[in-house]
CSV table of C-alpha atoms in Angstrom, one decimal:
chain,number,residue,atom,x,y,z
A,6,MET,CA,37.4,9.7,-69.5
A,7,ALA,CA,39.0,8.3,-72.6
A,8,ASP,CA,41.3,6.5,-70.7
A,9,VAL,CA,38.6,4.3,-69.0
A,10,LYS,CA,37.2,3.8,-72.1
A,11,ASN,CA,40.5,2.5,-73.5
A,12,LEU,CA,40.9,0.3,-70.3
A,13,VAL,CA,37.1,-1.1,-70.7
A,14,ALA,CA,37.4,-2.1,-74.4
A,15,ALA,CA,40.8,-3.7,-73.8
A,16,GLU,CA,39.7,-5.7,-70.7
A,17,GLU,CA,36.5,-6.6,-73.0
A,18,ALA,CA,38.9,-8.0,-75.9
A,19,ARG,CA,40.9,-10.2,-73.3
A,20,GLY,CA,37.5,-11.8,-72.2
A,21,VAL,CA,36.7,-12.5,-75.9
A,22,GLY,CA,40.0,-13.9,-76.4
A,23,ARG,CA,40.1,-16.1,-73.2
A,24,ALA,CA,36.9,-17.1,-74.5
A,25,ILE,CA,37.7,-18.1,-77.7
A,26,ARG,CA,40.8,-20.2,-76.6
A,27,THR,CA,38.4,-21.6,-73.8
A,28,MET,CA,36.3,-23.0,-76.7
A,29,LEU,CA,39.2,-24.0,-79.2
A,30,ALA,CA,40.5,-26.2,-76.2
A,31,ALA,CA,36.9,-27.7,-75.3
A,32,PRO,CA,34.7,-28.0,-77.7
A,33,LEU,CA,31.5,-28.9,-75.9
A,34,ILE,CA,31.2,-27.0,-72.4
A,35,THR,CA,28.5,-27.6,-69.9
A,36,TYR,CA,27.7,-25.6,-67.1
A,37,THR,CA,27.8,-29.1,-65.0
A,38,ALA,CA,31.4,-29.8,-65.6
A,39,ASP,CA,32.7,-26.7,-65.8
A,40,PRO,CA,30.6,-23.5,-64.9
A,41,GLN,CA,33.3,-20.5,-65.1
A,42,ALA,CA,34.0,-21.4,-68.7
A,43,PHE,CA,30.4,-21.7,-69.6
A,44,GLU,CA,29.5,-18.4,-68.3
A,45,LEU,CA,33.0,-16.8,-69.9
A,46,VAL,CA,31.9,-18.1,-73.5
A,47,LEU,CA,27.9,-17.5,-72.7
A,48,ARG,CA,29.1,-13.6,-71.7
A,49,HIS,CA,30.9,-13.2,-75.1
A,50,ARG,CA,28.7,-15.6,-77.3
A,51,ALA,CA,28.1,-12.8,-80.0
A,52,GLN,CA,31.7,-12.3,-80.5
A,53,VAL,CA,32.7,-16.1,-80.2
A,54,GLU,CA,30.4,-17.0,-82.6
A,55,GLN,CA,31.5,-14.5,-85.3
A,56,TRP,CA,34.9,-15.3,-85.1
A,57,CYS,CA,34.0,-18.8,-85.2
A,58,SER,CA,32.1,-18.6,-87.9
A,59,TYR,CA,33.8,-16.3,-90.1
A,60,PHE,CA,37.3,-17.3,-89.8
A,61,CYS,CA,36.8,-21.0,-89.7
A,62,GLY,CA,33.3,-21.6,-90.9
A,63,TRP,CA,32.5,-23.3,-87.7
A,64,ASN,CA,28.9,-23.4,-86.0
A,65,LEU,CA,28.5,-22.6,-82.5
A,66,ASP,CA,25.4,-23.8,-80.4
A,67,VAL,CA,24.2,-22.8,-77.2
A,68,ASP,CA,21.7,-24.9,-75.7
A,69,ALA,CA,20.3,-23.0,-72.2
A,70,ARG,CA,17.9,-26.0,-71.3
A,71,SER,CA,20.6,-28.6,-71.2
A,72,GLY,CA,23.5,-26.0,-70.3
A,73,SER,CA,25.9,-26.9,-72.8
A,74,ILE,CA,27.8,-24.7,-75.4
A,75,ARG,CA,29.2,-26.7,-78.6
A,76,LEU,CA,31.4,-26.2,-81.2
A,77,TYR,CA,30.9,-28.1,-84.0
A,78,LYS,CA,34.4,-28.0,-85.3
A,79,LEU,CA,35.6,-29.6,-88.7
A,80,VAL,CA,38.9,-30.0,-89.2
A,81,GLU,CA,41.3,-32.7,-91.5
A,82,ALA,CA,40.6,-36.5,-90.5
A,83,ASP,CA,44.4,-36.7,-89.4
A,84,TYR,CA,43.8,-38.6,-86.3
A,85,ARG,CA,46.6,-36.5,-84.3
A,86,HIS,CA,44.0,-35.7,-81.5
A,87,PRO,CA,42.9,-38.6,-79.9
A,88,LEU,CA,40.5,-38.4,-77.0
A,89,ARG,CA,42.7,-39.0,-73.9
A,90,ARG,CA,41.7,-41.9,-71.2
A,91,PRO,CA,40.5,-39.9,-67.9
A,92,ARG,CA,42.8,-41.8,-65.7
A,93,GLY,CA,46.1,-42.1,-65.0
A,94,VAL,CA,48.9,-40.2,-67.3
A,95,GLY,CA,45.8,-39.8,-70.3
A,96,ASP,CA,46.9,-42.7,-72.5
A,97,PRO,CA,45.2,-42.2,-76.0
A,98,PHE,CA,41.8,-44.2,-76.4
A,99,ASP,CA,42.2,-47.5,-78.6
A,100,ARG,CA,39.8,-48.8,-80.7
A,101,ARG,CA,38.3,-50.6,-78.3
A,102,ARG,CA,37.5,-47.7,-76.3
A,103,TYR,CA,36.0,-46.0,-79.2
A,104,ALA,CA,33.7,-48.7,-79.7
A,105,VAL,CA,32.7,-49.0,-76.1
A,106,LEU,CA,32.3,-45.3,-75.6
A,107,CYS,CA,30.1,-44.9,-78.9
A,108,LEU,CA,27.8,-47.9,-77.8
A,109,ALA,CA,27.6,-46.8,-74.1
A,110,ALA,CA,26.4,-43.2,-75.4
A,111,ALA,CA,24.2,-44.9,-77.8
A,112,GLU,CA,22.6,-46.9,-75.1
A,113,LEU,CA,22.5,-44.0,-72.4
A,114,LEU,CA,20.2,-42.5,-75.1
A,115,GLY,CA,17.6,-44.9,-74.7
A,116,SER,CA,18.2,-45.3,-71.2
A,117,PRO,CA,19.2,-42.0,-69.6
A,118,VAL,CA,19.2,-43.4,-65.8
A,119,VAL,CA,20.5,-46.9,-65.7
A,120,LEU,CA,22.9,-48.9,-63.4
A,121,LEU,CA,26.2,-49.5,-64.5
A,122,THR,CA,25.8,-53.1,-64.4
A,123,GLU,CA,22.8,-52.5,-66.7
A,124,LEU,CA,24.6,-50.6,-69.3
A,125,ALA,CA,27.5,-53.1,-69.3
A,126,GLU,CA,25.0,-55.9,-70.1
A,127,ALA,CA,23.2,-53.9,-73.1
A,128,VAL,CA,26.6,-53.1,-74.3
A,129,ALA,CA,27.6,-56.7,-74.0
A,130,ASP,CA,24.7,-57.7,-76.1
A,131,ARG,CA,25.3,-55.5,-79.1
A,132,CYS,CA,28.6,-56.4,-79.6
A,133,ALA,CA,27.4,-60.2,-79.6
A,134,GLU,CA,24.9,-59.3,-81.9
A,135,ASP,CA,27.1,-57.7,-84.7
A,136,PRO,CA,30.3,-59.6,-85.6
A,137,GLU,CA,32.5,-56.4,-86.4
A,138,LEU,CA,32.3,-55.2,-82.9
A,139,PRO,CA,34.9,-56.3,-80.5
A,140,GLU,CA,34.1,-58.5,-77.8
A,141,PHE,CA,32.7,-57.4,-74.5
A,142,ARG,CA,32.3,-59.7,-71.3
A,143,LEU,CA,31.0,-58.1,-68.0
A,144,GLY,CA,32.8,-60.6,-66.2
A,145,HIS,CA,36.2,-59.5,-67.6
A,146,GLY,CA,38.2,-57.1,-66.0
A,147,PRO,CA,40.0,-55.3,-68.7
A,148,HIS,CA,36.5,-54.8,-70.5
A,149,ARG,CA,34.9,-53.5,-67.7
A,150,SER,CA,37.8,-51.1,-67.3
A,151,GLU,CA,37.6,-50.0,-70.8
A,152,LEU,CA,33.7,-49.1,-70.1
A,153,VAL,CA,34.7,-47.1,-66.7
A,154,ASP,CA,37.1,-44.9,-68.9
A,155,ALA,CA,33.9,-44.4,-71.5
A,156,VAL,CA,32.0,-43.4,-68.4
A,157,LEU,CA,34.2,-41.3,-66.9
A,158,TYR,CA,35.2,-39.4,-69.9
A,159,LEU,CA,31.4,-39.0,-70.6
A,160,GLN,CA,30.8,-37.3,-67.1
A,161,ARG,CA,33.9,-35.1,-67.4
A,162,LEU,CA,32.0,-33.4,-70.6
A,163,GLY,CA,28.9,-32.9,-68.4
A,164,SER,CA,27.2,-35.8,-70.6
A,165,VAL,CA,26.7,-38.3,-67.9
A,166,ASP,CA,26.6,-37.9,-64.1
A,167,VAL,CA,27.2,-40.7,-61.6
A,168,VAL,CA,24.3,-40.3,-59.1
A,169,ASP,CA,25.4,-43.2,-56.4
A,170,GLY,CA,28.7,-45.4,-56.1
A,171,SER,CA,31.8,-45.1,-57.9
A,172,ALA,CA,32.4,-46.1,-61.5
A,173,GLU,CA,36.3,-47.1,-60.4
A,174,SER,CA,35.1,-49.4,-57.6
A,175,TRP,CA,32.6,-51.3,-60.1
A,176,GLY,CA,35.3,-51.9,-62.3
A,177,ALA,CA,37.0,-53.7,-59.8
A,178,ASP,CA,34.1,-55.5,-58.6
A,179,GLN,CA,30.9,-55.8,-60.7
A,180,HIS,CA,28.6,-56.3,-58.1
A,181,HIS,CA,29.0,-52.8,-56.9
A,182,ALA,CA,25.7,-50.7,-57.6
A,183,VAL,CA,26.5,-47.5,-59.6
A,184,LEU,CA,23.6,-45.4,-60.6
A,185,LEU,CA,24.1,-43.3,-63.6
A,186,ARG,CA,22.2,-40.7,-65.1
A,187,ALA,CA,22.7,-38.8,-68.7
A,188,ARG,CA,21.7,-36.0,-70.3
A,189,PRO,CA,20.5,-37.1,-73.9
A,190,ALA,CA,20.7,-33.6,-75.3
A,191,VAL,CA,24.7,-33.2,-74.5
A,192,LEU,CA,24.9,-36.6,-75.8
A,193,MET,CA,23.3,-36.0,-79.0
A,194,SER,CA,25.7,-33.0,-79.5
A,195,LEU,CA,29.0,-35.2,-79.3
A,196,LEU,CA,29.3,-36.2,-83.1
A,197,SER,CA,30.3,-33.5,-85.2
A,198,SER,CA,29.7,-34.4,-88.7
A,199,PRO,CA,28.4,-33.0,-91.6
A,200,GLN,CA,27.5,-36.5,-93.3
A,201,PRO,CA,25.4,-39.0,-90.7
A,202,PRO,CA,27.2,-41.9,-90.4
A,203,SER,CA,24.2,-43.8,-91.3
A,204,ARG,CA,24.3,-42.1,-94.6
A,205,ALA,CA,27.8,-43.0,-95.3
A,206,GLU,CA,28.6,-45.5,-98.2
A,207,ARG,CA,32.0,-45.9,-96.8
A,208,ARG,CA,32.9,-46.3,-93.5
A,209,ASP,CA,35.2,-44.0,-94.1
A,210,ILE,CA,36.1,-41.1,-91.2
A,211,ALA,CA,37.2,-38.3,-94.0
A,212,GLU,CA,34.2,-39.0,-95.5
A,213,LEU,CA,32.2,-38.3,-92.2
A,214,THR,CA,34.2,-35.1,-91.8
A,215,ALA,CA,34.9,-33.5,-95.0
A,216,ASP,CA,33.2,-30.4,-95.2
A,217,PRO,CA,30.9,-30.1,-98.3
A,218,ARG,CA,31.3,-26.4,-98.6
A,219,HIS,CA,35.1,-27.1,-99.1
A,220,GLN,CA,34.6,-29.4,-101.9
A,221,VAL,CA,35.6,-26.5,-104.5
A,222,ASP,CA,37.7,-27.1,-107.8
A,223,ARG,CA,39.7,-24.1,-108.7
A,224,GLU,CA,39.1,-25.1,-112.3
A,225,ALA,CA,35.3,-24.9,-112.1
A,226,VAL,CA,35.3,-21.9,-110.2
A,227,GLY,CA,34.4,-18.6,-112.8
A,228,GLU,CA,34.7,-14.9,-112.2
A,229,THR,CA,31.4,-14.9,-109.6
A,230,GLY,CA,33.1,-17.7,-107.7
A,231,ARG,CA,36.3,-16.1,-106.9
A,232,GLY,CA,35.0,-14.7,-103.3
A,233,ARG,CA,33.5,-18.1,-102.2
A,234,PHE,CA,37.0,-19.5,-103.2
A,235,SER,CA,38.9,-17.5,-101.2
A,236,VAL,CA,36.7,-17.7,-98.1
A,237,MET,CA,37.3,-21.4,-98.4
A,238,LEU,CA,41.1,-21.2,-98.5
A,239,ARG,CA,40.9,-19.1,-95.4
A,240,GLN,CA,38.5,-21.2,-93.3
A,241,ARG,CA,40.9,-24.0,-94.3
A,242,ILE,CA,44.0,-22.6,-93.1
A,243,MET,CA,42.4,-21.2,-90.1
A,244,ARG,CA,41.3,-24.4,-89.3
A,245,ARG,CA,44.3,-26.0,-89.0
A,246,LEU,CA,46.2,-22.7,-87.4
A,247,ALA,CA,43.5,-23.7,-84.7
A,248,ASP,CA,43.5,-27.0,-84.2
A,249,THR,CA,47.5,-28.0,-84.7
A,250,ALA,CA,50.9,-26.9,-83.2
A,251,VAL,CA,52.3,-25.4,-86.4
A,252,VAL,CA,51.6,-25.3,-89.7
A,253,HIS,CA,54.3,-25.8,-92.3
A,254,PHE,CA,54.0,-24.1,-95.7
A,255,ASP,CA,55.0,-27.5,-97.3
A,256,GLU,CA,51.9,-29.1,-95.9
A,257,MET,CA,49.9,-26.4,-97.5
A,258,ASP,CA,48.4,-27.1,-101.1
A,259,PRO,CA,49.5,-24.4,-103.8
A,260,ASP,CA,46.2,-22.4,-103.5
A,261,GLU,CA,46.5,-22.3,-99.7
A,262,LEU,CA,50.1,-21.2,-99.4
A,263,GLU,CA,49.2,-18.5,-102.6
A,264,TYR,CA,46.4,-17.2,-99.8
A,265,ALA,CA,48.3,-17.1,-97.2
A,266,ARG,CA,51.6,-15.3,-98.6
A,267,THR,CA,49.3,-12.7,-100.1
A,268,LEU,CA,48.9,-9.4,-98.0
A,269,THR,CA,44.9,-10.1,-97.4
A,270,GLY,CA,45.7,-13.5,-96.2
A,271,GLY,CA,48.7,-12.8,-94.1
A,272,ARG,CA,46.7,-9.9,-92.6
A,273,GLN,CA,43.6,-12.5,-92.0
A,274,ILE,CA,45.9,-14.9,-90.5
A,275,VAL,CA,47.4,-11.9,-88.0
A,276,GLN,CA,44.1,-10.6,-87.0
A,277,ALA,CA,42.4,-14.1,-85.9
A,278,ALA,CA,45.4,-14.4,-83.6
A,279,ALA,CA,45.2,-11.6,-82.2
A,280,ARG,CA,41.1,-11.5,-81.6
A,281,ALA,CA,41.7,-14.8,-80.3
A,282,GLY,CA,44.6,-13.4,-77.9
A,283,MET,CA,47.5,-15.4,-79.5
A,284,VAL,CA,50.4,-14.6,-81.4
A,285,CYS,CA,50.9,-15.5,-84.8
A,286,GLU,CA,54.8,-16.7,-85.4
A,287,TRP,CA,55.9,-16.3,-88.9
A,288,ARG,CA,58.7,-18.3,-90.1
A,289,ALA,CA,60.5,-19.2,-93.4
A,290,GLU,CA,59.1,-22.8,-93.3
A,291,GLY,CA,55.7,-22.1,-91.4
A,292,VAL,CA,53.2,-20.2,-89.2
A,293,MET,CA,52.3,-20.7,-85.7
A,294,TRP,CA,49.9,-19.4,-83.0
A,295,ILE,CA,51.0,-19.0,-79.7
A,296,ASP,CA,48.5,-19.2,-76.6
A,297,PRO,CA,50.9,-17.4,-74.1
A,298,ASP,CA,48.5,-18.5,-71.2
A,299,ARG,CA,48.0,-22.1,-72.5
A,300,ILE,CA,44.5,-21.6,-72.6
A,301,ALA,CA,44.0,-23.3,-76.3
A,302,THR,CA,46.3,-25.9,-75.3
A,303,ASP,CA,44.5,-29.2,-74.9
A,304,THR,CA,47.9,-31.0,-74.4
A,305,ALA,CA,51.4,-29.4,-73.8
A,306,PHE,CA,55.1,-30.4,-74.7
A,307,PRO,CA,57.6,-30.8,-72.9
A,308,ASP,CA,55.8,-31.3,-69.8
A,309,ALA,CA,55.8,-34.0,-67.2
A,310,GLY,CA,52.9,-36.1,-69.0
A,311,GLY,CA,54.5,-39.4,-68.6
A,312,ASN,CA,57.0,-41.3,-70.4
A,313,ALA,CA,56.5,-40.6,-74.0
A,314,LYS,CA,56.4,-37.0,-73.9
A,315,GLN,CA,60.0,-37.4,-71.7
A,316,ALA,CA,61.2,-40.0,-74.3
A,317,ALA,CA,60.2,-37.3,-77.2
A,318,LEU,CA,62.2,-34.6,-75.8
A,319,LEU,CA,65.5,-36.5,-75.1
A,320,LEU,CA,64.8,-38.0,-79.0
A,321,LEU,CA,64.7,-34.4,-80.1
A,322,ASP,CA,68.2,-34.3,-79.5
A,323,PHE,CA,69.1,-37.3,-81.0
A,324,LEU,CA,67.0,-36.3,-84.5
A,325,GLN,CA,68.5,-32.7,-84.3
A,326,GLU,CA,72.2,-34.4,-84.7
A,327,ARG,CA,71.0,-36.8,-87.7
A,328,GLY,CA,67.8,-35.1,-89.1
A,329,THR,CA,66.3,-38.2,-90.1
A,330,ALA,CA,66.3,-41.9,-88.5
A,331,THR,CA,64.9,-44.8,-88.8
A,332,ASP,CA,62.7,-47.0,-86.4
A,333,MET,CA,66.0,-49.4,-85.6
A,334,GLU,CA,67.8,-46.3,-84.8
A,335,LEU,CA,65.5,-44.5,-82.7
A,336,GLU,CA,64.9,-47.9,-81.2
A,337,GLY,CA,68.7,-48.2,-80.2
A,338,GLU,CA,68.6,-45.1,-78.9
A,339,VAL,CA,65.6,-45.8,-76.4
A,340,HIS,CA,67.9,-48.7,-75.3
A,341,ARG,CA,70.4,-46.8,-74.5
A,342,LEU,CA,68.6,-44.2,-72.7
A,343,LEU,CA,66.6,-47.0,-70.5
A,344,GLU,CA,70.2,-48.3,-69.9
A,345,LEU,CA,71.6,-44.7,-68.7
A,346,HIS,CA,68.6,-44.0,-66.5
A,347,ALA,CA,68.0,-47.4,-64.6
A,348,LYS,CA,65.1,-46.3,-62.6
A,349,TRP,CA,63.2,-44.8,-65.4
A,350,ALA,CA,60.0,-46.1,-67.8
A,351,LYS,CA,60.2,-49.4,-65.8
A,352,ASP,CA,57.2,-50.3,-67.5
A,353,TYR,CA,59.3,-50.2,-71.1
A,354,ARG,CA,61.7,-52.7,-70.0
A,355,ALA,CA,60.1,-55.6,-71.0
A,356,VAL,CA,60.9,-57.1,-74.3
A,357,GLY,CA,59.8,-55.2,-77.1
A,358,GLY,CA,59.4,-52.0,-74.7
A,359,ALA,CA,62.2,-49.8,-76.2
A,360,ALA,CA,60.5,-50.1,-79.3
A,361,ARG,CA,57.0,-49.7,-78.1
A,362,MET,CA,58.4,-46.3,-76.3
A,363,ALA,CA,60.3,-45.0,-79.4
A,364,ALA,CA,57.2,-45.4,-81.3
A,365,GLU,CA,55.1,-43.7,-78.7
A,366,ALA,CA,57.6,-40.7,-78.6
A,367,VAL,CA,57.6,-40.5,-82.4
A,368,LEU,CA,53.6,-40.0,-82.1
A,369,VAL,CA,54.1,-37.2,-79.7
A,370,LEU,CA,56.9,-35.6,-82.1
A,371,CYS,CA,54.0,-36.4,-84.9
A,372,ASP,CA,51.4,-34.6,-83.0
A,373,PHE,CA,53.4,-31.2,-82.3
A,374,GLY,CA,54.5,-31.0,-85.8
A,375,LEU,CA,58.0,-31.3,-84.8
A,376,ALA,CA,58.3,-34.4,-87.0
A,377,ARG,CA,57.1,-36.4,-89.8
A,378,ARG,CA,57.4,-40.4,-90.6
A,379,ASP,CA,57.7,-41.5,-94.0
A,380,GLY,CA,57.2,-45.3,-93.9
A,381,ALA,CA,59.9,-46.5,-91.5
A,382,VAL,CA,62.0,-43.2,-91.4
A,383,VAL,CA,61.5,-40.5,-89.3
A,384,GLU,CA,62.3,-36.6,-90.3
A,385,LEU,CA,62.7,-34.0,-88.3
A,386,ARG,CA,60.2,-30.9,-88.6
A,387,PRO,CA,61.6,-27.0,-88.9
A,388,ALA,CA,59.8,-26.6,-86.0
A,389,ALA,CA,61.6,-28.5,-83.9
A,390,ARG,CA,64.7,-26.1,-83.8
A,391,ARG,CA,62.8,-24.1,-81.1
A,392,TYR,CA,63.8,-27.0,-78.9
A,393,ARG,CA,67.5,-27.2,-79.9
A,394,VAL,CA,70.1,-27.4,-76.9
A,395,VAL,CA,72.4,-24.3,-76.9
A,396,GLU,CA,75.7,-23.9,-74.9
A,397,PRO,CA,75.6,-21.1,-71.9
A,398,VAL,CA,77.2,-18.0,-72.6
A,399,GLY,CA,79.1,-15.2,-70.5
A,400,LYS,CA,80.9,-15.5,-67.5
A,401,ASP,CA,79.0,-18.8,-66.2
A,402,ARG,CA,80.0,-21.0,-69.1
A,403,PRO,CA,81.9,-23.9,-67.7
């Protein structure tokens, strides 16, 4: 009987861990877009809510009427996790697409059922009214493509349904009739910001995303406030571990580093990873949470996700030999790679293509905590040693 109880408890723990990691990978889950993920998190709602609240200070909101679950994550505004285009190889959104996405979502709140052409006209009108917004013209194909990416992204989230027609076809020909139906409750939950944008004094992302509960000065904390200060340190560290590939100790401030190296802090970091079904890996230079099932991983490296990631993997070898490299040196190495692999990366063979590929590859490495940029110099980080090339040993060694 005890064995049965242990098996049931182990299976429950695995389910909770999967639910937590599922929520970390997709902070907005709707029944329409992913019914299995929705039901998994809903089944373990209490445990997921407790983990997110205690370890990270994040709120979980379940809206049964709209069939949505929203984890309101608060992270440092480091821009390392851009939205990805729903078509092609998943290139990151550019500034124009972010603007079009926000404008489209705002218009859909007021007109939940609308033709895509009408939505485009409304976005164009808004852009024409405000000189700080980008120009948007319905008759311009690239502009329509930006709106299509925004609509498809909202559809992927489950906040918009394409009731009739094809958004991609409309992008090629504006005369196609495409009917959209939005879910206002889900659209309202897209923004995760402690500070309402309308009340922000400066148009600064860092100001919008800063958690007022974590704006605590150690010098101002007395004896009675030490517990609150420890909670803040725990949540700040856990947020970074849950949202980034690796946290190097030299990236922590002195208070965070001191907490992480205490017996209590280290135990909390390990326990949080274990409850989420992840493995905590400690190194002399930093700590990381590893998801063996890649559930919590929104993007992987290395993988076949386009030329930029392939170039990033190749540039790792170049950086492993040097430790640091300038933009010019990296561009030169990309030139060499393009000449060596004549059929590879044809989109980067025009003038300036090597520089563009090098910049995109470095951005990938920085996103995964494998490199760090300092002006025009790129420095390899300790975590990159996991990808070093090793010589084969044994009988099969050439």
